[in-house]
XYZ file of C-alpha atoms in Angstrom:
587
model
C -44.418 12.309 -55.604
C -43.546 9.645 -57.909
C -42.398 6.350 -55.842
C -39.278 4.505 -56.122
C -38.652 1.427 -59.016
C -39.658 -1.731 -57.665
C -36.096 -3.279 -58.944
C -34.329 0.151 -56.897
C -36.109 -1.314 -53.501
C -35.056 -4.674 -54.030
C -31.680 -3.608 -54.549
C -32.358 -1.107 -51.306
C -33.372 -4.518 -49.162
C -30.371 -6.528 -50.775
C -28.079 -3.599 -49.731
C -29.191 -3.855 -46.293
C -29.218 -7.626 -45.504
C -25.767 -7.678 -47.026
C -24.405 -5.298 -44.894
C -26.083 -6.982 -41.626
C -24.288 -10.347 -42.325
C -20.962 -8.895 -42.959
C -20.976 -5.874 -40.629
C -22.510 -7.887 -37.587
C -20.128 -8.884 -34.921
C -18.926 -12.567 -34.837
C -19.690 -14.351 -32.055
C -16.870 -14.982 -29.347
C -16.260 -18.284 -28.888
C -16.049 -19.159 -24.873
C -12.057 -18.789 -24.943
C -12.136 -15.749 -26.436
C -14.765 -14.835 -24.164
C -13.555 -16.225 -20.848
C -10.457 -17.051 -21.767
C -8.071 -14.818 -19.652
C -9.951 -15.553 -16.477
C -7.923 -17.627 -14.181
C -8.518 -21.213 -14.043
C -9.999 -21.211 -17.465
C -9.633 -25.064 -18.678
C -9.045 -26.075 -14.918
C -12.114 -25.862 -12.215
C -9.532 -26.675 -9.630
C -7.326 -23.357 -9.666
C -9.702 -21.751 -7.015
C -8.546 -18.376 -5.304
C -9.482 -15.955 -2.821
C -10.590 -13.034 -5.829
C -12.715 -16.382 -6.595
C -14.293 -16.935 -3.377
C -14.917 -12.790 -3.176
C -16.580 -12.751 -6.274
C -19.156 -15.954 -5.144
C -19.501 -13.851 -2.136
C -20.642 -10.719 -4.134
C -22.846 -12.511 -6.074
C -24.745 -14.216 -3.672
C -24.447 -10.684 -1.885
C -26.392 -9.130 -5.306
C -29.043 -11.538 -5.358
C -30.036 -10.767 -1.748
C -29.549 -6.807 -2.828
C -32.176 -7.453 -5.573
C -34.520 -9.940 -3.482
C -34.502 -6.964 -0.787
C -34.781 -3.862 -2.886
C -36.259 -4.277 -6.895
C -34.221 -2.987 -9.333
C -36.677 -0.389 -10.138
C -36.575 1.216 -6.825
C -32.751 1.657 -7.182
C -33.282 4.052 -10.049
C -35.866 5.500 -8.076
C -33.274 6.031 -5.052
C -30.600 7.593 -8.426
C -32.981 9.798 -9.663
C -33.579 11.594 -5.811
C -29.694 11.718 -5.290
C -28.879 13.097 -8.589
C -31.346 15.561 -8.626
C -30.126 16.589 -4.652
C -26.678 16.672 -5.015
C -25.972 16.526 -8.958
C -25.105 14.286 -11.506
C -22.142 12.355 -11.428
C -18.899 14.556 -12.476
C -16.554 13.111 -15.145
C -13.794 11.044 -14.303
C -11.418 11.931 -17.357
C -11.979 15.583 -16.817
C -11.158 15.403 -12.774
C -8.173 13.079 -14.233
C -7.149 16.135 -17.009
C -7.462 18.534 -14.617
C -5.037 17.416 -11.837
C -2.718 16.595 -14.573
C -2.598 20.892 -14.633
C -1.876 21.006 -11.098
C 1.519 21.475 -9.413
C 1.861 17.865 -8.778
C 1.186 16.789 -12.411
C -0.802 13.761 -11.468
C -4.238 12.596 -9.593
C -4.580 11.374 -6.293
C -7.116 9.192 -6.150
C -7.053 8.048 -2.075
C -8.569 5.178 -0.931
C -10.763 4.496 2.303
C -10.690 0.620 3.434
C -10.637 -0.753 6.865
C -9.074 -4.204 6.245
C -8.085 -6.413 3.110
C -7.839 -9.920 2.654
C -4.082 -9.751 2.404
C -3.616 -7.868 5.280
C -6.038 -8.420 7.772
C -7.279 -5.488 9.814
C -6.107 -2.192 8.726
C -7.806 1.038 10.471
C -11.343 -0.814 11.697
C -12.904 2.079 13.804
C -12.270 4.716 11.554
C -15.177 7.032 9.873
C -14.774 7.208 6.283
C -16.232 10.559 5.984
C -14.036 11.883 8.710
C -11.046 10.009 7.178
C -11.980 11.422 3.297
C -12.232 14.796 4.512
C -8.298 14.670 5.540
C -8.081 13.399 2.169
C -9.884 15.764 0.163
C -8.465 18.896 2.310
C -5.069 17.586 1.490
C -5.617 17.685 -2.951
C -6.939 14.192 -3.399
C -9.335 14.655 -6.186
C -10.465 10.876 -6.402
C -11.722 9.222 -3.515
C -11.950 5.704 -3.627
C -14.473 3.620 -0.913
C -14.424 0.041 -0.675
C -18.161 -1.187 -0.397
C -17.742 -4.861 0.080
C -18.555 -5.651 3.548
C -16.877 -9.087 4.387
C -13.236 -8.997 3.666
C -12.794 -4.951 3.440
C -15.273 -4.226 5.706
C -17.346 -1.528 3.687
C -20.654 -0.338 2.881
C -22.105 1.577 0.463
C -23.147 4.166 3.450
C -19.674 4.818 3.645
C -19.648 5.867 -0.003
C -22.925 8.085 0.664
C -21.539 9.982 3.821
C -18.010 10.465 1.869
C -19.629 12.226 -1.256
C -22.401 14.179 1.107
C -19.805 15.248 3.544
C -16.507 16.216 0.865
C -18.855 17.756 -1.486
C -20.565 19.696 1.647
C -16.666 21.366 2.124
C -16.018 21.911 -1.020
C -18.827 24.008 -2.119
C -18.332 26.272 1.048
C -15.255 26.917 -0.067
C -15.918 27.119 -3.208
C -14.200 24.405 -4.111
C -14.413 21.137 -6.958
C -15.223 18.254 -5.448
C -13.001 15.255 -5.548
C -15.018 12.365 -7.374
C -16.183 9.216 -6.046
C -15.328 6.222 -6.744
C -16.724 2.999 -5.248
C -14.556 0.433 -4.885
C -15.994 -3.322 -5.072
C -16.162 -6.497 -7.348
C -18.828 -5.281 -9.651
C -20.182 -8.152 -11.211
C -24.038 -6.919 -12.098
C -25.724 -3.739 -13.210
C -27.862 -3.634 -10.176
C -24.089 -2.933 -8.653
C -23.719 -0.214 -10.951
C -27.182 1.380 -9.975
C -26.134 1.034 -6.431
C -23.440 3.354 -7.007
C -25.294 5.995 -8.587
C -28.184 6.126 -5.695
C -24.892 6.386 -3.420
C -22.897 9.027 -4.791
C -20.495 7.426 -6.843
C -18.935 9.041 -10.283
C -17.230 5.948 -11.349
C -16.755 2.751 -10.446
C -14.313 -0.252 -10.728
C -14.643 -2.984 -13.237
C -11.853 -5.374 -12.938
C -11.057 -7.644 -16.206
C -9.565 -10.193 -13.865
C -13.442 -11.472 -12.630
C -15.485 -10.535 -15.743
C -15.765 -12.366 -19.307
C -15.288 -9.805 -22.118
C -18.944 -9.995 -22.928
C -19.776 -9.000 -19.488
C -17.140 -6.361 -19.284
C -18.257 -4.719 -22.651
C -22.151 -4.451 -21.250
C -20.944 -3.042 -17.981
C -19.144 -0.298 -19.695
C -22.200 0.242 -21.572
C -24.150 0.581 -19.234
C -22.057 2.877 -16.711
C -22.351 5.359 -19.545
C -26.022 4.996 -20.188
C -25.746 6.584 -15.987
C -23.227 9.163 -16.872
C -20.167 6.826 -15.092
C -16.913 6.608 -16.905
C -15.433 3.334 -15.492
C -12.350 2.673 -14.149
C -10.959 -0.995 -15.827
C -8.814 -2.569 -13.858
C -5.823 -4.421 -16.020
C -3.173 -6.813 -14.550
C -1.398 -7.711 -17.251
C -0.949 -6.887 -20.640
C -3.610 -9.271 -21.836
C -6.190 -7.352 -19.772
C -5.354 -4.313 -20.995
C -5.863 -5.302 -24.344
C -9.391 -6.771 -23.401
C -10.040 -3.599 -21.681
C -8.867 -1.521 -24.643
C -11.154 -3.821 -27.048
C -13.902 -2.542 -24.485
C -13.347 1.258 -25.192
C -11.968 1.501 -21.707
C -10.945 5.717 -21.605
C -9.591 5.011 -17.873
C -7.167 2.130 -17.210
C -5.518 1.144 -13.564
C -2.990 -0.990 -13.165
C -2.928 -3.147 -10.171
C 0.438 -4.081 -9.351
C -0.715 -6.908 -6.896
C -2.418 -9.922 -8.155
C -5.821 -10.188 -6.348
C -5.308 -14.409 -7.280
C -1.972 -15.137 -5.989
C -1.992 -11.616 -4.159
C 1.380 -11.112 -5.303
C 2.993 -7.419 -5.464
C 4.849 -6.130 -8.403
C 5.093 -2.844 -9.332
C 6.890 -3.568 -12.591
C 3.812 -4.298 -13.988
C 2.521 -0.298 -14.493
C 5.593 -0.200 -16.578
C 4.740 -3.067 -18.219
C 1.460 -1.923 -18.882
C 2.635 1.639 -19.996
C 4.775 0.357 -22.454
C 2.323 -1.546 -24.408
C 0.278 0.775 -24.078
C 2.408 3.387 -25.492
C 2.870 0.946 -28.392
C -0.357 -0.293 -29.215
C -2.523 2.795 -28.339
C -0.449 5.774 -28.896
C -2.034 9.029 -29.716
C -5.558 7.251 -27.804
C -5.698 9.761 -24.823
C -6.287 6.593 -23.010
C -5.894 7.516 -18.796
C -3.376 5.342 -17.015
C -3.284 5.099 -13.132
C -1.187 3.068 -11.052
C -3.086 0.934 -8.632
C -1.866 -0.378 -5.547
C 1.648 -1.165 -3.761
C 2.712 2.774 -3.616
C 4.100 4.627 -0.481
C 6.259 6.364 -0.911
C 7.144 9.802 -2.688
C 9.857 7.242 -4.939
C 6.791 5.231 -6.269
C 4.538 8.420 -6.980
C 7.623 10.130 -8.929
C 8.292 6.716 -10.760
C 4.995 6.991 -12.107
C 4.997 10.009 -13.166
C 8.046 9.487 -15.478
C 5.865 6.368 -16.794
C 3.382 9.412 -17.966
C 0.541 7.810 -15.256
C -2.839 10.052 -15.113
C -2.878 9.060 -11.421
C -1.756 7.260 -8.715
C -4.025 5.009 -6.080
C -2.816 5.067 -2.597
C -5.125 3.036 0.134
C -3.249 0.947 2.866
C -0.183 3.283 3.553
C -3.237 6.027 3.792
C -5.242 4.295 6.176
C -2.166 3.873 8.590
C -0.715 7.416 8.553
C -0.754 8.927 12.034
C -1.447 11.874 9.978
C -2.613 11.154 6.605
C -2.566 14.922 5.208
C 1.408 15.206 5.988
C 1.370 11.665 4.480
C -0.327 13.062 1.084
C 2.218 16.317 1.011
C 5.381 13.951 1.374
C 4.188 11.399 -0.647
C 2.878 14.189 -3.956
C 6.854 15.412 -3.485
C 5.561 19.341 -2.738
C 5.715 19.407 1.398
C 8.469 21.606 2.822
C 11.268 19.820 4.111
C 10.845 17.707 6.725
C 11.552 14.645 8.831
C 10.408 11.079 7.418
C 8.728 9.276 9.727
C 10.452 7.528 12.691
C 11.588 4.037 12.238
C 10.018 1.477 15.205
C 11.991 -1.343 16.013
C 10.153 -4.461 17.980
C 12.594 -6.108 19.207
C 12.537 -9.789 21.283
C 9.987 -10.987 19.089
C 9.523 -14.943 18.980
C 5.693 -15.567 17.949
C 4.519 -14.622 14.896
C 1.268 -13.493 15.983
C 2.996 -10.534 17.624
C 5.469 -9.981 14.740
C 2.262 -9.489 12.315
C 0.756 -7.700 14.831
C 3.784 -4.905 14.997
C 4.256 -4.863 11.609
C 0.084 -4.209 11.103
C 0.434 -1.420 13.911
C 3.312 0.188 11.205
C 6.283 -1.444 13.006
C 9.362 -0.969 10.308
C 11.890 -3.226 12.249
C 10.913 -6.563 13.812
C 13.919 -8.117 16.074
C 14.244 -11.916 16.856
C 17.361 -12.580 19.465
C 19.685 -14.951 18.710
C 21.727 -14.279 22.031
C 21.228 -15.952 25.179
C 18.306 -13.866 26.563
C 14.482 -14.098 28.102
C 13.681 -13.351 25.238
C 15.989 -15.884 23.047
C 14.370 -17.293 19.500
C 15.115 -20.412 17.551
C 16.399 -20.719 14.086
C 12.808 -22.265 13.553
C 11.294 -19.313 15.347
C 12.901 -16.979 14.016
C 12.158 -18.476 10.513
C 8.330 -18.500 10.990
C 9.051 -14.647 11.578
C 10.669 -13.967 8.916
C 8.521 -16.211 6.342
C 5.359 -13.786 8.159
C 7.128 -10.853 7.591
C 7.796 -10.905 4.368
C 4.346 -12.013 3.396
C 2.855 -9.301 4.727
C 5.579 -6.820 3.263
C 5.184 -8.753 -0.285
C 7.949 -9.938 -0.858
C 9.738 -13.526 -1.140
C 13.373 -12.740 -0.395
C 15.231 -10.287 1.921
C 15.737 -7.003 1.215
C 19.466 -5.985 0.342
C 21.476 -3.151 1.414
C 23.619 -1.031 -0.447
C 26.883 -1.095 -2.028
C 29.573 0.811 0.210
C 30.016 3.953 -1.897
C 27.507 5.875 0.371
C 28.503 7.685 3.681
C 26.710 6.922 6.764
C 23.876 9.496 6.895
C 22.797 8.183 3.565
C 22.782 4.536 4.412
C 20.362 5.804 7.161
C 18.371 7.335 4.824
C 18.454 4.212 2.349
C 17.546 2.102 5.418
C 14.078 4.547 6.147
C 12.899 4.401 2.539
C 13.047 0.946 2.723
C 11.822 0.094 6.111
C 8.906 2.257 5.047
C 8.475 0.021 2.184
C 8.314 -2.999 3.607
C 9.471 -3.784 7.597
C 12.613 -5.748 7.584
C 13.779 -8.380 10.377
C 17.214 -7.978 12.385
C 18.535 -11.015 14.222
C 19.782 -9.483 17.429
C 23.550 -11.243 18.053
C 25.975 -10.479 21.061
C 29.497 -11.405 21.189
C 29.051 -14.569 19.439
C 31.141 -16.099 17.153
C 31.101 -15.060 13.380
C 30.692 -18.405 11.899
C 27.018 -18.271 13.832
C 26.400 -15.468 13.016
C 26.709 -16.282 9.382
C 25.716 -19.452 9.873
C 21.972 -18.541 11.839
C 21.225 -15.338 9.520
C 21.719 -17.386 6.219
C 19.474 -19.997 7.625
C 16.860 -17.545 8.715
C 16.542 -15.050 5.983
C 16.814 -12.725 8.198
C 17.224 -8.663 6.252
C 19.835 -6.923 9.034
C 22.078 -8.054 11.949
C 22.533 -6.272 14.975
C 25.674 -6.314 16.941
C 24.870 -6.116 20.526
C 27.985 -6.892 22.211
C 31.579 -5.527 22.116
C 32.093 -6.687 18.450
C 34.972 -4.536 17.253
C 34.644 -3.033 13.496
C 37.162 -5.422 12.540
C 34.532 -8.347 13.329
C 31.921 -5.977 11.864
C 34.672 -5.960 8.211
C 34.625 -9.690 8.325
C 30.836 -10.322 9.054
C 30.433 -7.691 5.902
C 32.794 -10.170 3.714
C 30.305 -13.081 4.340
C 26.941 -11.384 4.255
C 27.686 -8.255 1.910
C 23.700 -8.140 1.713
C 23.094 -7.950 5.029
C 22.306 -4.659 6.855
C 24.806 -4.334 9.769
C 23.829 -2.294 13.106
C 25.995 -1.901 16.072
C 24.705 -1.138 19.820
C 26.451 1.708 21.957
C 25.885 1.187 25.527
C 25.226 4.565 27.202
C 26.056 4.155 30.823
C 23.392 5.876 33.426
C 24.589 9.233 35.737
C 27.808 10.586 35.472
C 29.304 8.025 33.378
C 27.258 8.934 30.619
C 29.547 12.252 30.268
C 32.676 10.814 28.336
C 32.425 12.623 25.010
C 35.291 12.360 23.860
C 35.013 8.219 23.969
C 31.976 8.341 22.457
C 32.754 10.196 19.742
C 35.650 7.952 18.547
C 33.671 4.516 19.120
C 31.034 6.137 16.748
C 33.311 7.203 14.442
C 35.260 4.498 13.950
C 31.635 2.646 13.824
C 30.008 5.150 11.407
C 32.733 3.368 8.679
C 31.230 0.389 8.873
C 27.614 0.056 10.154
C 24.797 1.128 8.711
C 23.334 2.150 11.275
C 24.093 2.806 15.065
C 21.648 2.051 17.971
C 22.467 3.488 21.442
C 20.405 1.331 24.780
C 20.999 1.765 28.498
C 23.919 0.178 30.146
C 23.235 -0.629 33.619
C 26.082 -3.494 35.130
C 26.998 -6.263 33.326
C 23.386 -6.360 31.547
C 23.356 -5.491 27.967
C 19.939 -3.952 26.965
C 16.587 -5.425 28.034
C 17.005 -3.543 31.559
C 13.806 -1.339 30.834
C 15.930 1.576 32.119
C 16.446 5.201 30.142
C 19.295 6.805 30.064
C 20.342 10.313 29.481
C 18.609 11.661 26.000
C 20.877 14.563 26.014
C 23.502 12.165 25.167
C 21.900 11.046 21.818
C 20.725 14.612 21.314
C 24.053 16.005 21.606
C 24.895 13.090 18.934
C 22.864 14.200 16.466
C 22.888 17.926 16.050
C 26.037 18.448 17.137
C 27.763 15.461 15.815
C 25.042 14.376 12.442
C 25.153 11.121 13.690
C 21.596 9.614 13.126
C 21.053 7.130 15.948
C 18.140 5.111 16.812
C 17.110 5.409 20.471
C 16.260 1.942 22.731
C 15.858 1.372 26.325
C 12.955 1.939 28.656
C 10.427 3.425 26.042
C 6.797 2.570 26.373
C 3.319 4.048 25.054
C 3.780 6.314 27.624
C 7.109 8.481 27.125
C 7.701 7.617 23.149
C 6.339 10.481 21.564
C 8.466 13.156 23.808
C 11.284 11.676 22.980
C 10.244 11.509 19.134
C 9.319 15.524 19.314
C 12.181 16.123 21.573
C 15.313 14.401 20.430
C 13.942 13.709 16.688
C 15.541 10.093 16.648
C 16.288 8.132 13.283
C 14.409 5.173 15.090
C 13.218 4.043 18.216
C 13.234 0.299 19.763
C 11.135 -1.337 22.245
C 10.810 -5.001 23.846
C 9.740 -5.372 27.498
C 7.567 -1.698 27.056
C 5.179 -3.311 25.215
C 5.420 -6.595 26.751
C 3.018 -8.831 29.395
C 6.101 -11.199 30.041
C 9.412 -11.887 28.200
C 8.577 -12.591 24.687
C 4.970 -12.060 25.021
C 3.916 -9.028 23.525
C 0.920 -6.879 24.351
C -1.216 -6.025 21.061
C -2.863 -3.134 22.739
C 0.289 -1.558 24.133
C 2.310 -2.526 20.856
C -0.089 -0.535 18.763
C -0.182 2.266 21.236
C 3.688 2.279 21.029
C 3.859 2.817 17.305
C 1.451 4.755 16.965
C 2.466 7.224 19.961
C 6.082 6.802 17.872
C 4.720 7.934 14.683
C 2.319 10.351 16.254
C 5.225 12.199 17.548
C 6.683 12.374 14.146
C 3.907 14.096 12.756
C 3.628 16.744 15.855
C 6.921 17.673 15.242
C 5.893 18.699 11.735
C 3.429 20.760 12.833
């Protein structure tokens, strides 16, 4: 075999180097690197996601000091070869796309948040992501970090073991796994495999793009597709520069923790634009709850849609899951719960937490009355927890009655909404004390007559208005014919009627019931949705719910200790009682 020219190997060599120098990839300079992290150029922007991601790290070096790298692959190896390698994220993602809803579920398991406190603490995760999984979710996502969300990585273990355990006895794919955490490190990564994950989460908000590009990398070197996590339209073209083949969209902003689910939109536009043709998975991340949200997604052409807090509170989270995918049979929303005499904000957080949809501050003499400041602490806490920084609006007057009932669920079961609680006062305060409060709804307590209720509307045309009927107890309760015409003639007006025991001169707070037939008779017979108040507790809420099938119910001194002091134990037994009874009814 005759060998090559000397001059055709030099020219072989010269080839070679010349394509290393101009085919090698340029070095990022630090701002193209880092530059899209917050506080880049200032050391003093510090956040929360900031002092997580310290956490984590710290949290990764003890991981490694405790158990070597080495072993981790060890502890991989054993579950992969026991229950199988990890499944693949795009084809779980493709596949639900086939199914009657058109989209992926990906659920979430997480016990508390930063934002939000507490959310479902003694709950098992494998208990909880077996509802899940029997319900269609096909992702299940497990927050691991232990401090703020109150997670472990056994969680993720016994959720894989245990769904994958039902599904192959009935013969069934498993939903993947996803684990849920600020993944800074590739130790984090092998963590994930020895637990069962199929994917995990690797948010551009916390890494450089250096660090992002190796952790892709490497999840595929363990047979992970990643999920990149994109806030705005920066990140996702960071993540895109990555090769990212899943994208989320998290509509709150882990830094500021601020909620806005324009920004899947956002997202899906550009991406549309820039990366058309890509088959490129988009899911929308966080802030969804309702069946509204899901179908807005799906006309933005989302893969998938993550749904974690509004999950973990569900009295029954597979009803949840059928009303929220838009393919249950007809059916009741959930009862709205009204707390009402609320002055501390402690206990206005803590109703709201419990799933609370209405939080009521009196502004009439009472026990129970609150001051403009009080009441403004109230609202200020109630909107931060609902994410939001002005009061929700109601609608324009075209709609009849039923329907601004129906407009007033969706959006208490968006985000709970505060009514200042007025009787027989003048109309100048009550302008004057709901425009200084913020307050979202007013509700007429008194004998205000639907002329005052016209006015009030002229001033505050933003305001929700709801108007108290006074149902007598005994025999008095059996005018009709009265009845009928005051709600009529209120039905007009209001959006939304609320009947509470009369008993003497006292106008609610007496603790006493009165006849349900009465508001039963009002409903089916009549279609008048009415919300139901007056000597409910823990104890009696959920027969009325099943029995009379209210559009609300409305406690104060049933989940009290003393006037204005409210109970945490027996609010949270209240609402959840209320809501229970909701989803018995279903069933």
């Amino acid at each position: 075999v005759t060998s090559k020219p000397f001059w055709l190997k030099v020219w072989w060599f010269i080839a070679q180097f010349l394509t290393f120098v101009f085919t090698r990839p340029t070095p990022m300079s630090e701002e193209e690197d880092t530059g899209h992290l917050y506080g880049y150029g200032d050391p003093s922007l510090r956040s929360k996601l900031h002092e997580i991601v310290d956490q984590r790290l710290v949290d990764v070096s003890g991981a490694k000091a405790a158990v070597p790298e080495s072993e981790v692959r060890q502890q991989s190896a054993f579950f992969v070869k026991e229950f199988g390698a990890p499944l693949s994220l795009v084809e779980c993602l493709e596949a639900a796309g086939k199914s009657p809803w058109g989209l992926a579920l990906a659920a979430e398991f997480k016990r508390a948040s930063p934002s939000k406190g507490d959310i479902n603490v003694g709950i098992d995760a494998a208990v909880q992501a077996l509802e899940y999984t029997k319900a269609g979710a096909c992702v299940l996502s497990v927050l691991t970090e232990p401090k703020w969300f109150k997670g472990s990585l056994a969680d993720l273990r016994e959720v894989r073991v245990k769904t994958q355990q039902w599904s192959e006895a009935k013969g069934l794919s498993r939903p993947a796994c996803l684990r849920k955490d600020f993944v800074v490190d590739e130790y984090q990564v092998l963590e994930a495999v020895a637990h069962g994950a199929d994917t995990v989460l690797l948010m551009v908000s916390i890494l450089s793009r250096s660090r992002l590009d190796a952790l892709v990398a490497f999840s595929r070197e363990l047979g992970l597709e990643p999920l990149v996590e994109v806030v705005t339209v920066r990140e996702l073209r960071i993540a895109l520069a990555a090769g990212a083949r899943v994208i989320g969209v998290n509509n709150r902003n882990l830094h500021t923790f601020e909620l806005d689910k324009g920004r899947t939109s956002q997202v899906s536009r550009e991406l549309a634009v820039s990366h058309l043709g890509s088959g490129v998975k988009l899911l929308a991340l966080s802030g969804l709850s309702t069946a509204e949200d899901v179908h807005e997604c799906r006309s933005l052409c989302c893969s998938g849609v993550l749904v974690g807090e509004a999950l973990m509170r569900a009295a029954d989270p597979a009803s949840f899951i059928l009303n929220l995918m838009g393919c249950s049979s007809p059916g009741r929303a959930p009862v709205l719960v009204k707390v009402c005499g609320v002055v501390r904000t402690d206990d206005a957080l803590c109703a709201v937490a419990a799933g609370a949809n209405l939080i009521g501050v009196i502004f009439a003499t009472s026990k129970r009355q609150a001051s403009v400041a009080q009441a403004r602490d109230v609202v200020d806490a109630v909107r931060r927890f609902g994410e939001r920084a002005s009061a929700i609006k109601a609608p324009e007057r075209q709609e009849d009655f039923t329907s601004r009932c129906g407009l007033l669920q969706k959006t208490c079961n968006r985000s709970p909404l505060v009514v200042g609680v007025f009787l027989d006062q003048h109309l100048e305060e009550v302008v004057e004390h709901a425009s200084a409060t913020g307050i979202d709804a007013i509700q007429l307590h008194g004998a205000e007559t639907t002329d005052f209720v016209k006015d009030l509307r002229r001033h505050l045309p933003d305001v929700w208005i709801m108007k108290v009927l006074h149902i007598p107890t005994g025999d008095q309760a059996s005018d009709y014919s009265a009845l009928q015409a005051q709600i009529e003639s209120y039905c007009e007006v209001c959006d939304a009627l609320l009947m509470d025991t009369a008993v003497g001169s006292a106008s609610g707070g007496t603790g006493c019931i009165f006849d349900w037939e009465v508001a039963r008779r009002v409903q089916e017979e009549w279609g008048v949705p009415v919300i139901v108040a007056g000597g409910l507790s823990a104890d009696n809420v959920a027969n009325l719910v099943t029995s009379i099938k209210p559009l609300g119910v409305d406690v104060a001194s049933g989940v009290e200790d003393a006037p204005g002091h409210k109970n945490a134990q027996k609010t949270e037994s209240f609402v959840r009682n209320a809501k229970a009874g909701t989803s018995t009814e279903r069933a």
